[in-house]
PDB file of C-alpha atoms and ligand atoms in Angstrom:
ATOM      1  CA  MET A   1      25.322  14.509  -1.631  1.00 94.00           C
ATOM      2  CA  LYS A   2      22.990  16.993  -3.340  1.00 98.00           C
ATOM      3  CA  ILE A   3      19.765  15.874  -5.066  1.00 98.00           C
ATOM      4  CA  ALA A   4      17.300  17.823  -7.209  1.00 98.00           C
ATOM      5  CA  LEU A   5      13.725  16.840  -6.458  1.00 99.00           C
ATOM      6  CA  GLY A   6      10.602  17.643  -8.452  1.00 99.00           C
ATOM      7  CA  ALA A   7       6.983  16.598  -8.839  1.00 99.00           C
ATOM      8  CA  ASP A   8       3.776  17.663 -10.483  1.00 98.00           C
ATOM      9  CA  HIS A   9       0.460  17.729  -8.578  1.00 98.00           C
ATOM     10  CA  GLY A  10       0.187  13.928  -9.038  1.00 98.00           C
ATOM     11  CA  GLY A  11       3.450  13.400  -7.131  1.00 98.00           C
ATOM     12  CA  PHE A  12       3.247  16.311  -4.726  1.00 98.00           C
ATOM     13  CA  ASN A  13       2.657  14.248  -1.550  1.00 98.00           C
ATOM     14  CA  TYR A  14       5.546  11.919  -2.316  1.00 98.00           C
ATOM     15  CA  LYS A  15       7.839  14.858  -3.023  1.00 98.00           C
ATOM     16  CA  ASN A  16       7.252  16.068   0.523  1.00 98.00           C
ATOM     17  CA  LYS A  17       7.861  12.580   1.947  1.00 98.00           C
ATOM     18  CA  ILE A  18      11.046  12.104  -0.084  1.00 98.00           C
ATOM     19  CA  LYS A  19      12.285  15.550   0.939  1.00 98.00           C
ATOM     20  CA  GLU A  20      11.721  14.666   4.591  1.00 98.00           C
ATOM     21  CA  TYR A  21      13.553  11.342   4.162  1.00 98.00           C
ATOM     22  CA  LEU A  22      16.512  12.893   2.324  1.00 98.00           C
ATOM     23  CA  SER A  23      16.876  15.613   4.942  1.00 97.00           C
ATOM     24  CA  SER A  24      16.819  12.969   7.693  1.00 98.00           C
ATOM     25  CA  ILE A  25      19.842  11.206   6.141  1.00 97.00           C
ATOM     26  CA  GLY A  26      21.755  14.449   5.554  1.00 97.00           C
ATOM     27  CA  VAL A  27      21.186  14.765   1.801  1.00 98.00           C
ATOM     28  CA  GLU A  28      20.911  18.331   0.551  1.00 98.00           C
ATOM     29  CA  VAL A  29      17.773  18.866  -1.549  1.00 98.00           C
ATOM     30  CA  VAL A  30      17.250  21.367  -4.365  1.00 98.00           C
ATOM     31  CA  ASP A  31      13.473  21.620  -4.620  1.00 98.00           C
ATOM     32  CA  ALA A  32      12.386  22.224  -8.227  1.00 98.00           C
ATOM     33  CA  GLY A  33       8.673  22.402  -7.353  1.00 98.00           C
ATOM     34  CA  THR A  34       5.788  22.100  -7.647  1.00 98.00           C
ATOM     35  CA  PHE A  35       4.964  23.897  -4.401  1.00 98.00           C
ATOM     36  CA  SER A  36       1.240  23.196  -4.089  1.00 96.00           C
ATOM     37  CA  ALA A  37      -1.225  20.470  -5.007  1.00 96.00           C
ATOM     38  CA  ASP A  38      -2.673  22.648  -7.792  1.00 98.00           C
ATOM     39  CA  SER A  39      -2.597  21.197 -11.288  1.00 98.00           C
ATOM     40  CA  CYS A  40       0.613  21.889 -13.205  1.00 98.00           C
ATOM     41  CA  ASP A  41       2.585  20.560 -16.198  1.00 98.00           C
ATOM     42  CA  TYR A  42       5.155  17.844 -15.507  1.00 98.00           C
ATOM     43  CA  PRO A  43       7.475  18.590 -18.507  1.00 98.00           C
ATOM     44  CA  GLU A  44       8.544  21.914 -16.982  1.00 98.00           C
ATOM     45  CA  ILE A  45       9.495  20.260 -13.694  1.00 98.00           C
ATOM     46  CA  ALA A  46      11.315  17.416 -15.464  1.00 99.00           C
ATOM     47  CA  GLN A  47      13.305  19.956 -17.454  1.00 98.00           C
ATOM     48  CA  LYS A  48      14.289  21.892 -14.329  1.00 98.00           C
ATOM     49  CA  VAL A  49      15.509  18.772 -12.521  1.00 99.00           C
ATOM     50  CA  GLY A  50      17.265  17.436 -15.637  1.00 98.00           C
ATOM     51  CA  ASN A  51      19.082  20.718 -16.113  1.00 98.00           C
ATOM     52  CA  PHE A  52      20.257  20.741 -12.496  1.00 98.00           C
ATOM     53  CA  VAL A  53      21.733  17.275 -13.092  1.00 98.00           C
ATOM     54  CA  VAL A  54      23.446  17.903 -16.437  1.00 98.00           C
ATOM     55  CA  SER A  55      24.874  21.229 -15.222  1.00 98.00           C
ATOM     56  CA  GLY A  56      26.555  19.346 -12.368  1.00 98.00           C
ATOM     57  CA  GLU A  57      24.836  21.470  -9.754  1.00 98.00           C
ATOM     58  CA  VAL A  58      23.486  18.272  -8.212  1.00 98.00           C
ATOM     59  CA  GLU A  59      24.639  14.673  -8.430  1.00 98.00           C
ATOM     60  CA  LYS A  60      21.258  13.103  -9.210  1.00 98.00           C
ATOM     61  CA  GLY A  61      17.562  13.908  -9.569  1.00 99.00           C
ATOM     62  CA  ILE A  62      14.273  12.409  -8.431  1.00 99.00           C
ATOM     63  CA  LEU A  63      10.982  13.090 -10.214  1.00 99.00           C
ATOM     64  CA  VAL A  64       7.470  12.072  -9.187  1.00 99.00           C
ATOM     65  CA  CYS A  65       4.193  12.289 -11.065  1.00 98.00           C
ATOM     66  CA  GLY A  66       1.022  10.196 -10.965  1.00 98.00           C
ATOM     67  CA  THR A  67       2.521   7.294 -12.903  1.00 98.00           C
ATOM     68  CA  GLY A  68       6.143   8.399 -13.259  1.00 98.00           C
ATOM     69  CA  ILE A  69       5.754   7.906 -16.998  1.00 98.00           C
ATOM     70  CA  GLY A  70       5.353  11.522 -18.118  1.00 98.00           C
ATOM     71  CA  MET A  71       8.324  12.577 -16.011  1.00 98.00           C
ATOM     72  CA  SER A  72      10.518   9.810 -17.417  1.00 98.00           C
ATOM     73  CA  ILE A  73       9.569  10.571 -21.032  1.00 98.00           C
ATOM     74  CA  ALA A  74      10.286  14.270 -20.537  1.00 98.00           C
ATOM     75  CA  ALA A  75      13.525  13.817 -18.565  1.00 98.00           C
ATOM     76  CA  ASN A  76      14.955  11.374 -21.091  1.00 98.00           C
ATOM     77  CA  LYS A  77      14.680  14.043 -23.823  1.00 98.00           C
ATOM     78  CA  ILE A  78      17.489  15.960 -22.113  1.00 98.00           C
ATOM     79  CA  LYS A  79      20.946  15.046 -23.385  1.00 98.00           C
ATOM     80  CA  GLY A  80      22.939  13.417 -20.618  1.00 98.00           C
ATOM     81  CA  ILE A  81      19.915  12.310 -18.623  1.00 98.00           C
ATOM     82  CA  ARG A  82      19.347   8.624 -18.014  1.00 98.00           C
ATOM     83  CA  ALA A  83      16.008   8.561 -16.219  1.00 99.00           C
ATOM     84  CA  ALA A  84      14.711   5.264 -14.833  1.00 99.00           C
ATOM     85  CA  LEU A  85      11.092   4.723 -13.903  1.00 99.00           C
ATOM     86  CA  CYS A  86      11.099   2.231 -11.025  1.00 99.00           C
ATOM     87  CA  SER A  87       8.279   0.531  -9.187  1.00 98.00           C
ATOM     88  CA  ASP A  88      10.399  -2.242  -7.616  1.00 99.00           C
ATOM     89  CA  THR A  89      13.692  -2.418  -5.710  1.00 99.00           C
ATOM     90  CA  PHE A  90      15.330  -4.900  -8.109  1.00 99.00           C
ATOM     91  CA  SER A  91      15.038  -2.415 -10.984  1.00 99.00           C
ATOM     92  CA  ALA A  92      16.232   0.416  -8.734  1.00 99.00           C
ATOM     93  CA  ARG A  93      19.422  -1.527  -7.936  1.00 98.00           C
ATOM     94  CA  LEU A  94      20.038  -2.748 -11.477  1.00 98.00           C
ATOM     95  CA  THR A  95      19.454   0.614 -13.119  1.00 99.00           C
ATOM     96  CA  ARG A  96      22.231   2.080 -10.986  1.00 98.00           C
ATOM     97  CA  GLN A  97      24.615  -0.836 -11.568  1.00 98.00           C
ATOM     98  CA  HIS A  98      23.958  -1.223 -15.306  1.00 98.00           C
ATOM     99  CA  ASN A  99      22.568   2.078 -16.643  1.00 98.00           C
ATOM    100  CA  ASN A 100      24.201   4.512 -14.211  1.00 98.00           C
ATOM    101  CA  SER A 101      20.811   6.241 -14.148  1.00 98.00           C
ATOM    102  CA  ASN A 102      21.072   9.800 -12.897  1.00 98.00           C
ATOM    103  CA  VAL A 103      17.341  10.475 -12.471  1.00 99.00           C
ATOM    104  CA  LEU A 104      14.855   8.266 -10.634  1.00 99.00           C
ATOM    105  CA  CYS A 105      11.179   8.531 -11.615  1.00 99.00           C
ATOM    106  CA  LEU A 106       8.352   7.352  -9.385  1.00 99.00           C
ATOM    107  CA  GLY A 107       4.583   7.090  -9.685  1.00 99.00           C
ATOM    108  CA  GLU A 108       2.614   8.190  -6.642  1.00 98.00           C
ATOM    109  CA  ARG A 109      -0.547   6.533  -7.942  1.00 98.00           C
ATOM    110  CA  VAL A 110       1.309   3.289  -8.643  1.00 98.00           C
ATOM    111  CA  THR A 111       3.760   2.564  -5.835  1.00 98.00           C
ATOM    112  CA  GLY A 112       2.914   2.382  -2.136  1.00 98.00           C
ATOM    113  CA  GLU A 113       4.747   4.699   0.227  1.00 98.00           C
ATOM    114  CA  GLY A 114       6.879   2.106   2.042  1.00 98.00           C
ATOM    115  CA  LEU A 115       8.082   0.524  -1.193  1.00 98.00           C
ATOM    116  CA  MET A 116       8.673   3.934  -2.745  1.00 98.00           C
ATOM    117  CA  LEU A 117      11.010   4.934   0.108  1.00 98.00           C
ATOM    118  CA  ASP A 118      12.898   1.610  -0.186  1.00 98.00           C
ATOM    119  CA  ILE A 119      13.318   2.271  -3.911  1.00 99.00           C
ATOM    120  CA  VAL A 120      14.721   5.746  -3.182  1.00 98.00           C
ATOM    121  CA  LYS A 121      17.107   4.353  -0.548  1.00 98.00           C
ATOM    122  CA  ILE A 122      18.425   1.530  -2.749  1.00 98.00           C
ATOM    123  CA  TRP A 123      18.733   3.750  -5.817  1.00 98.00           C
ATOM    124  CA  LEU A 124      20.786   6.299  -3.857  1.00 98.00           C
ATOM    125  CA  GLU A 125      23.010   3.714  -2.168  1.00 98.00           C
ATOM    126  CA  THR A 126      23.840   1.569  -5.194  1.00 98.00           C
ATOM    127  CA  PRO A 127      26.951   2.560  -7.140  1.00 98.00           C
ATOM    128  CA  PHE A 128      27.464   2.146 -10.885  1.00 98.00           C
ATOM    129  CA  SER A 129      29.324  -1.096 -11.602  1.00 98.00           C
ATOM    130  CA  ASN A 130      31.807   0.655 -13.927  1.00 98.00           C
ATOM    131  CA  GLU A 131      32.020  -2.549 -15.972  1.00 98.00           C
ATOM    132  CA  GLU A 132      33.273  -2.128 -19.520  1.00 98.00           C
ATOM    133  CA  ARG A 133      30.182  -3.615 -21.154  1.00 98.00           C
ATOM    134  CA  HIS A 134      27.877  -1.226 -19.313  1.00 98.00           C
ATOM    135  CA  LEU A 135      30.081   1.790 -20.034  1.00 98.00           C
ATOM    136  CA  ARG A 136      30.145   0.807 -23.716  1.00 98.00           C
ATOM    137  CA  ARG A 137      26.349   0.617 -23.860  1.00 98.00           C
ATOM    138  CA  ILE A 138      25.852   3.925 -22.047  1.00 98.00           C
ATOM    139  CA  ASN A 139      28.387   5.636 -24.320  1.00 97.00           C
ATOM    140  CA  SER A 140      26.579   4.197 -27.287  1.00 97.00           C
ATOM    141  CA  ILE A 141      23.336   5.892 -26.129  1.00 94.00           C
ATOM    142  CA  GLU A 142      25.144   9.237 -25.772  1.00 91.00           C
TER     143      GLU A 142
HETATM  144  C1  RB5 B   1      -1.529  14.185 -14.076  1.00 94.34           C
HETATM  145  O1  RB5 B   1      -2.905  13.977 -14.080  1.00 94.34           O
HETATM  146  C2  RB5 B   1      -0.806  12.955 -14.608  1.00 94.34           C
HETATM  147  O2  RB5 B   1      -1.052  12.848 -15.983  1.00 94.34           O
HETATM  148  C3  RB5 B   1       0.679  13.052 -14.335  1.00 94.34           C
HETATM  149  O3  RB5 B   1       0.875  13.157 -12.959  1.00 94.34           O
HETATM  150  C4  RB5 B   1       1.517  11.888 -14.789  1.00 94.34           C
HETATM  151  O4  RB5 B   1       1.007  10.675 -14.337  1.00 94.34           O
HETATM  152  C5  RB5 B   1       1.839  11.864 -16.209  1.00 94.34           C
HETATM  153  O5  RB5 B   1       2.493  10.954 -16.727  1.00 94.34           O
END
């Protein structure tokens, strides 16, 4: 599996932790930045990760900012992106099963590190249900 990963300065620490975790389970990471804790603009990073996903270069994307909100707003502007902001494992599971979300957004200032890594794990491991009603709803968004 190949994942595009991006963060602004508000999510920079978690990006490094997620990268470490993904590497430890054999997931290939395309790092879309940012590459320092200096202030930067989250829309540019969201666009990079979203484009990696819609181009098919990677299977899914993960975006982190302070709240996860800016990243999710920006990523969801890209056609074909279904970005889910998650701060609990139930939502992480359900957004894969029901929404077939292809980008996970996280808030470093909101979610503790242990929970955040559980969310990443569950989101990556949970397949889309492929149920007709969910496909219909997703197609209706597109
Ligand atoms: C940066 O200060 C902060 O606004 C950003 O990380 C994010 O939380 C935006 O939604």
